[in-house]
Amino acid sequence: MVKTLQVQSSKQTEFIDITRQVTEIVLKTGIKEGLCILYVPHTTAGITINENADPSVPRDIQMEINKIVPFEDRYLHTEGNSAAHIKSSLMGTSLTLFIESGRLLLGTWQGIFFCEFDGPRSRQVHVKVIEDRR
Amino acid sequence: MVKTLQVQSSKQTEFIDITRQVTEIVLKTGIKEGLCILYVPHTTAGITINENADPSVPRDIQMEINKIVPFEDRYLHTEGNSAAHIKSSLMGTSLTLFIESGRLLLGTWQGIFFCEFDGPRSRQVHVKVIEDRR
Amino acid sequence: MVKTLQVQSSKQTEFIDITRQVTEIVLKTGIKEGLCILYVPHTTAGITINENADPSVPRDIQMEINKIVPFEDRYLHTEGNSAAHIKSSLMGTSLTLFIESGRLLLGTWQGIFFCEFDGPRSRQVHVKVIEDRR
């Protein structure tokens, strides 16, 4: 019961809004109460929830995380993408959301972003929906 | 089966210990084995687990995260709270805890903190308890 | 139904690969489809997923997080391990993984690391496996 979203990034650092795709998967399951868990099977990408109304919010997050974790910093890993690995661990690769009355329970301003830190690449997000039968 | 805690912050940055409220919700469900998932429906707040015995621990976390993500840094978002959005993504907006023998399984020193990054505001934390029937 | 892994760290900062131990717990349950949730009951340690093929990746993550959160920074907490508490909150103390066809669903390069930030110490990781019976 795992569905997989395909995500194509076009830049080195890019936040891609996947709220609509996740919402559709949840609706199609017909589950009324439960959990929706998202999982990124990559080590140079992440996933986060933040405001998706003003596009400057994800841009500021990307700008600041690229400052906090510089692209070059005498890293030992020779592939040149250590910064992306570090950002992946800071942002996280998994999210748990609630399903209530058949819908994803998101706050008014919340959207779900796939976080590319080492693009452009073809990526995946696994989505699992669990029913709460109580 | 989602319960919602109301949290009122009184400062711009504030960690509010909600361990007792979450513990009570778990006890009232009567569930012996399962999961307790917490979800913050805001984009300028977060949730974390850390030591709640010495109040200087949450204070140090707040002090340092405010250094790592400065309040002003030529952000594009014009509402003046970009730093809070960034801290929300770094800290995370969801937590998964275990229920064992009818109680929340926390480490000796662990408490649950709602993390206000753009207060003072009236906030919510959604709590979902899932039974493990195996 | 919570299994507990014992982890012994030997340095102040150390990432310990626990992928094999978690994989074995999942296999022994015989569960085909479900969730595997990991929980660290400590306030100066964390857990993360990242590349475990090249050992320089976890070393770069440790190096950089020790730069982002310096060991000394006029912290208020008098036990001398405030940096470890802060790193614990940034990295997180819980992870949710998928079980598919009886196996842990990890990306090609992904491994699970226990993150010691205040070692050496004897530590624990709680593991809970939930079956998805849909």
XYZ file of C-alpha atoms in Angstrom:
402
model
C 0.000 0.000 0.000
C 2.875 2.371 -0.677
C 2.329 4.889 -3.467
C 5.313 6.617 -5.002
C 5.360 10.175 -6.313
C 7.874 11.073 -8.999
C 9.474 14.474 -8.496
C 11.757 16.152 -11.045
C 13.945 18.957 -9.775
C 15.510 21.497 -12.124
C 17.962 23.339 -9.850
C 20.674 22.488 -7.315
C 18.514 23.735 -4.424
C 14.759 23.690 -4.952
C 11.637 23.304 -2.825
C 8.842 21.634 -4.790
C 5.274 21.871 -3.515
C 3.751 18.342 -3.521
C 0.661 19.154 -1.432
C -1.812 18.553 -4.274
C -0.360 15.146 -5.217
C -0.356 13.944 -1.608
C -3.921 15.216 -1.109
C -5.081 13.258 -4.158
C -3.495 10.021 -2.931
C -5.269 10.431 0.412
C -8.648 11.122 -1.249
C -8.326 8.069 -3.520
C -7.790 5.691 -0.586
C -11.225 6.614 0.786
C -9.828 6.432 4.321
C -11.699 8.683 6.734
C -9.440 8.664 9.819
C -5.788 7.781 9.891
C -2.225 8.745 9.164
C -0.429 9.730 5.978
C 3.313 9.162 6.195
C 5.756 10.540 3.645
C 9.203 9.091 3.121
C 12.072 10.370 0.956
C 14.446 7.511 -0.028
C 17.349 9.872 -0.817
C 20.331 11.099 1.210
C 20.726 14.520 -0.417
C 17.088 15.624 -0.269
C 14.504 16.161 2.452
C 10.887 16.982 3.137
C 9.277 19.741 5.175
C 6.040 21.550 5.888
C 5.883 25.307 5.613
C 3.938 28.193 4.107
C 3.103 27.727 0.430
C 1.038 30.906 -0.055
C 3.962 33.327 -0.500
C 6.755 31.794 -2.632
C 9.297 33.980 -0.833
C 8.950 31.767 2.271
C 10.473 28.619 0.705
C 13.041 30.857 -1.018
C 14.111 32.350 2.323
C 14.372 28.882 3.871
C 16.610 27.722 1.010
C 18.748 30.884 1.171
C 19.265 30.562 4.914
C 19.959 26.823 5.014
C 22.542 27.345 2.246
C 24.190 29.898 4.551
C 24.022 27.706 7.658
C 25.532 24.770 5.753
C 27.967 26.201 3.162
C 28.477 24.318 -0.119
C 32.238 24.228 0.473
C 33.744 23.699 3.918
C 36.728 21.320 3.638
C 34.410 18.334 3.619
C 35.987 14.854 3.500
C 33.379 13.290 1.184
C 34.853 13.556 -2.317
C 31.630 13.680 -4.335
C 31.212 17.400 -3.720
C 27.733 17.121 -2.228
C 28.427 16.901 1.507
C 26.433 20.054 2.145
C 23.382 18.358 0.611
C 23.812 15.325 2.893
C 23.995 17.587 5.950
C 20.902 19.578 4.910
C 19.023 16.306 4.385
C 19.693 15.282 7.991
C 18.775 18.734 9.343
C 15.510 18.927 7.393
C 14.570 15.256 7.771
C 13.385 12.639 5.276
C 10.058 11.649 6.805
C 6.810 13.369 7.809
C 3.661 12.163 9.546
C 0.336 13.844 8.788
C -3.215 13.254 10.049
C -6.244 12.262 8.004
C -9.520 13.604 9.444
C -12.969 13.179 7.844
C -11.306 11.889 4.685
C -8.980 14.848 4.253
C -5.385 15.700 5.034
C -5.335 17.811 8.211
C -3.055 20.727 7.298
C -2.947 24.158 8.906
C -4.350 27.083 6.900
C -0.938 28.140 5.593
C 0.752 24.740 5.462
C 1.960 23.021 2.327
C 4.252 20.028 1.849
C 7.597 20.655 0.168
C 10.021 18.166 -1.297
C 13.452 19.697 -0.602
C 16.064 19.198 -3.330
C 19.578 19.900 -2.097
C 21.637 18.249 -4.860
C 19.705 18.658 -8.092
C 18.703 18.622 -10.760
C 17.641 15.004 -10.309
C 14.734 12.605 -10.695
C 13.453 11.897 -7.197
C 10.796 9.894 -5.390
C 8.551 10.381 -2.389
C 6.907 7.297 -0.899
C 3.448 7.811 0.582
C 1.780 5.394 2.990
C -1.740 5.780 4.307
C -2.743 3.934 7.490
C -6.351 3.620 8.614
C -7.237 4.205 12.257
C -10.085 1.730 12.880
C -10.882 2.536 16.463
C -10.062 10.818 17.233
C -7.899 13.922 17.063
C -7.685 15.949 20.256
C -6.497 19.539 20.082
C -4.488 21.296 22.770
C -4.732 25.079 22.998
C -1.397 26.759 23.680
C -1.018 30.466 24.443
C 2.455 31.923 24.022
C 3.450 35.213 25.649
C 6.804 35.971 23.994
C 8.286 36.099 20.496
C 10.397 32.978 21.165
C 9.127 30.587 23.833
C 9.287 26.863 24.571
C 6.154 25.701 26.388
C 6.198 22.368 28.195
C 3.080 20.388 27.155
C 4.148 17.004 28.584
C 1.438 16.910 31.234
C -1.392 17.724 28.813
C -0.247 15.090 26.315
C 0.158 12.511 29.095
C -3.419 13.146 30.234
C -4.827 12.686 26.738
C -3.020 9.341 26.461
C -4.280 8.160 29.856
C -7.879 9.087 29.030
C -7.907 6.987 25.852
C -7.243 3.854 27.909
C -4.993 2.549 25.139
C -2.316 0.204 26.447
C 0.007 -0.167 23.448
C 0.272 2.220 20.542
C 1.492 5.480 19.159
C 0.861 9.074 20.142
C 1.480 11.496 17.287
C 1.667 15.253 17.773
C 1.091 17.726 14.963
C 1.543 21.502 14.917
C -0.658 23.141 12.230
C 1.424 26.342 12.110
C 4.284 27.495 9.879
C 6.101 29.686 12.405
C 6.149 27.231 15.320
C 7.499 23.751 15.948
C 7.644 20.898 18.421
C 10.572 19.114 20.044
C 11.583 16.774 22.821
C 14.312 17.775 25.244
C 15.179 18.069 28.924
C 12.485 19.728 31.031
C 14.175 19.357 34.429
C 16.525 22.345 34.142
C 14.791 25.361 32.528
C 18.172 26.583 31.249
C 18.149 23.781 28.647
C 15.166 25.099 26.632
C 16.544 28.611 27.124
C 19.900 27.600 25.624
C 18.170 25.926 22.686
C 16.175 29.097 21.998
C 19.237 31.328 22.363
C 21.297 29.220 19.963
C 18.620 28.701 17.316
C 18.069 32.477 17.322
C 21.800 32.827 16.583
C 21.832 30.152 13.879
C 18.828 31.744 12.167
C 19.048 35.527 12.702
C 15.814 37.526 12.921
C 17.030 39.847 10.149
C 18.984 38.572 7.146
C 17.736 40.289 3.981
C 14.801 37.903 3.765
C 12.422 38.262 0.819
C 9.215 37.481 2.734
C 7.744 40.851 3.661
C 5.882 39.868 6.829
C 9.037 40.104 8.949
C 8.815 36.559 10.308
C 10.980 34.592 7.861
C 13.313 33.519 10.655
C 10.342 31.888 12.402
C 9.406 29.970 9.237
C 12.988 28.696 8.907
C 13.162 27.634 12.577
C 9.851 25.805 12.157
C 11.315 23.696 9.329
C 14.546 23.026 11.239
C 12.752 21.986 14.431
C 9.908 20.139 12.734
C 6.146 20.232 13.224
C 5.427 16.602 14.047
C 6.548 14.027 16.647
C 5.830 10.339 17.116
C 5.877 8.857 20.632
C 5.260 5.333 21.952
C 2.554 4.214 24.359
C 3.621 1.255 26.516
C 1.513 -0.292 29.314
C -0.912 2.606 29.072
C 1.712 5.301 29.482
C 3.719 7.608 27.257
C 7.216 6.128 26.868
C 9.508 9.088 27.535
C 13.142 8.997 28.634
C 13.896 10.018 32.241
C 14.809 13.575 31.288
C 12.516 14.031 28.314
C 9.670 16.496 28.093
C 7.623 17.714 25.127
C 7.971 21.362 24.154
C 5.784 23.435 21.876
C 8.224 25.856 20.187
C 6.905 29.345 19.588
C 9.019 31.289 17.099
C 6.644 34.143 16.198
C 4.651 34.910 19.317
C 2.804 35.905 21.250
C -0.020 33.952 19.625
C -2.830 31.490 20.301
C -1.657 28.141 18.974
C -2.822 24.548 18.640
C -1.250 21.118 18.868
C -3.200 18.201 17.411
C -2.792 14.876 19.210
C -3.688 11.525 17.693
C -3.496 8.221 19.555
C -3.346 4.991 17.552
C -3.839 1.589 19.126
C -1.490 -1.249 18.217
C -3.765 -4.305 18.298
C -1.249 -6.984 17.470
C 5.814 -4.845 21.392
C 8.680 -2.399 21.851
C 12.151 -3.818 21.291
C 15.131 -1.939 22.672
C 18.556 -1.786 21.062
C 21.569 -1.165 23.290
C 24.093 1.228 21.768
C 27.507 1.942 23.273
C 29.257 5.077 22.090
C 33.001 5.575 22.528
C 33.471 9.262 21.623
C 31.894 12.613 22.481
C 30.389 12.919 18.986
C 29.772 9.689 17.097
C 27.336 8.393 14.482
C 26.710 4.667 14.935
C 25.168 2.704 12.078
C 22.260 0.634 13.468
C 20.723 -0.366 10.122
C 21.509 -4.073 10.490
C 20.042 -4.343 13.992
C 16.826 -2.552 12.984
C 16.536 -4.708 9.847
C 16.806 -7.879 11.954
C 14.063 -6.746 14.346
C 11.764 -6.085 11.386
C 12.494 -9.497 9.810
C 11.850 -11.336 13.100
C 8.378 -9.812 13.484
C 7.286 -11.446 10.208
C 5.225 -8.365 9.394
C 4.818 -7.845 5.641
C 3.377 -4.333 5.439
C 3.618 -1.671 8.085
C 5.654 0.916 9.883
C 8.861 0.719 11.863
C 9.246 3.609 14.287
C 12.504 4.382 16.093
C 12.649 6.385 19.296
C 15.675 7.691 21.201
C 14.834 8.244 24.917
C 17.763 10.630 25.467
C 18.068 14.429 25.411
C 21.695 14.666 24.217
C 21.485 12.188 21.322
C 19.484 11.880 18.125
C 18.730 9.673 15.164
C 19.018 10.306 11.444
C 19.062 8.660 8.039
C 21.909 9.313 5.662
C 24.477 7.642 3.426
C 26.311 4.754 5.077
C 28.415 3.688 2.067
C 31.162 6.308 2.426
C 32.140 6.853 6.099
C 33.193 10.415 5.249
C 29.510 11.387 4.940
C 28.611 10.868 8.634
C 31.974 12.415 9.534
C 31.154 15.559 7.520
C 27.711 15.787 9.142
C 29.280 15.592 12.614
C 31.990 18.126 11.730
C 29.471 20.614 10.369
C 26.882 20.278 13.123
C 29.677 20.826 15.664
C 30.453 24.078 13.829
C 26.808 25.184 13.595
C 26.301 24.523 17.320
C 29.612 25.272 19.084
C 30.499 23.301 22.223
C 30.995 26.549 24.165
C 28.757 29.576 23.666
C 27.969 31.157 27.051
C 25.248 28.573 27.659
C 23.212 28.846 30.876
C 22.923 25.095 31.545
C 25.742 24.274 33.956
C 26.343 20.645 33.028
C 28.528 21.608 30.067
C 26.486 19.701 27.489
C 24.077 22.343 26.188
C 25.449 21.945 22.661
C 24.456 18.270 22.769
C 20.895 19.159 23.843
C 20.606 21.633 20.955
C 21.946 19.119 18.404
C 19.452 16.555 19.694
C 16.556 18.899 18.950
C 17.937 19.833 15.509
C 18.531 16.220 14.469
C 15.406 14.791 16.099
C 14.833 11.782 18.347
C 12.310 9.823 16.301
C 12.101 8.314 12.804
C 9.334 6.574 10.891
C 10.218 3.963 8.257
C 8.092 1.793 5.964
C 7.941 -2.004 5.874
C 7.170 -3.368 2.384
C 7.037 -7.075 1.466
C 8.554 -7.935 4.838
C 11.537 -5.624 4.488
C 12.549 -2.178 5.637
C 12.039 0.229 2.725
C 15.301 2.198 2.595
C 16.772 4.068 -0.363
C 19.837 2.552 -2.058
C 22.283 4.712 -0.114
C 20.327 5.089 3.119
C 21.415 3.800 6.495
C 20.126 4.548 9.997
C 22.496 6.330 12.366
C 22.251 6.740 16.111
C 23.741 10.204 16.766
C 25.789 10.514 19.951
C 26.375 14.137 20.922
C 27.489 13.722 24.570
C 29.402 10.452 24.751
C 30.842 8.128 25.528
C 27.685 6.632 27.050
C 25.472 3.548 27.096
C 22.387 4.412 25.079
C 19.117 2.898 23.927
C 16.970 3.016 20.822
C 13.367 1.816 21.118
C 11.917 0.125 18.048
C 8.212 -0.370 17.443
C 6.780 -2.256 14.497
C 3.138 -1.665 13.526
C 1.285 -3.879 11.080
C -0.866 -2.328 8.377
C -3.767 -4.782 8.035
C -5.681 -3.113 5.252
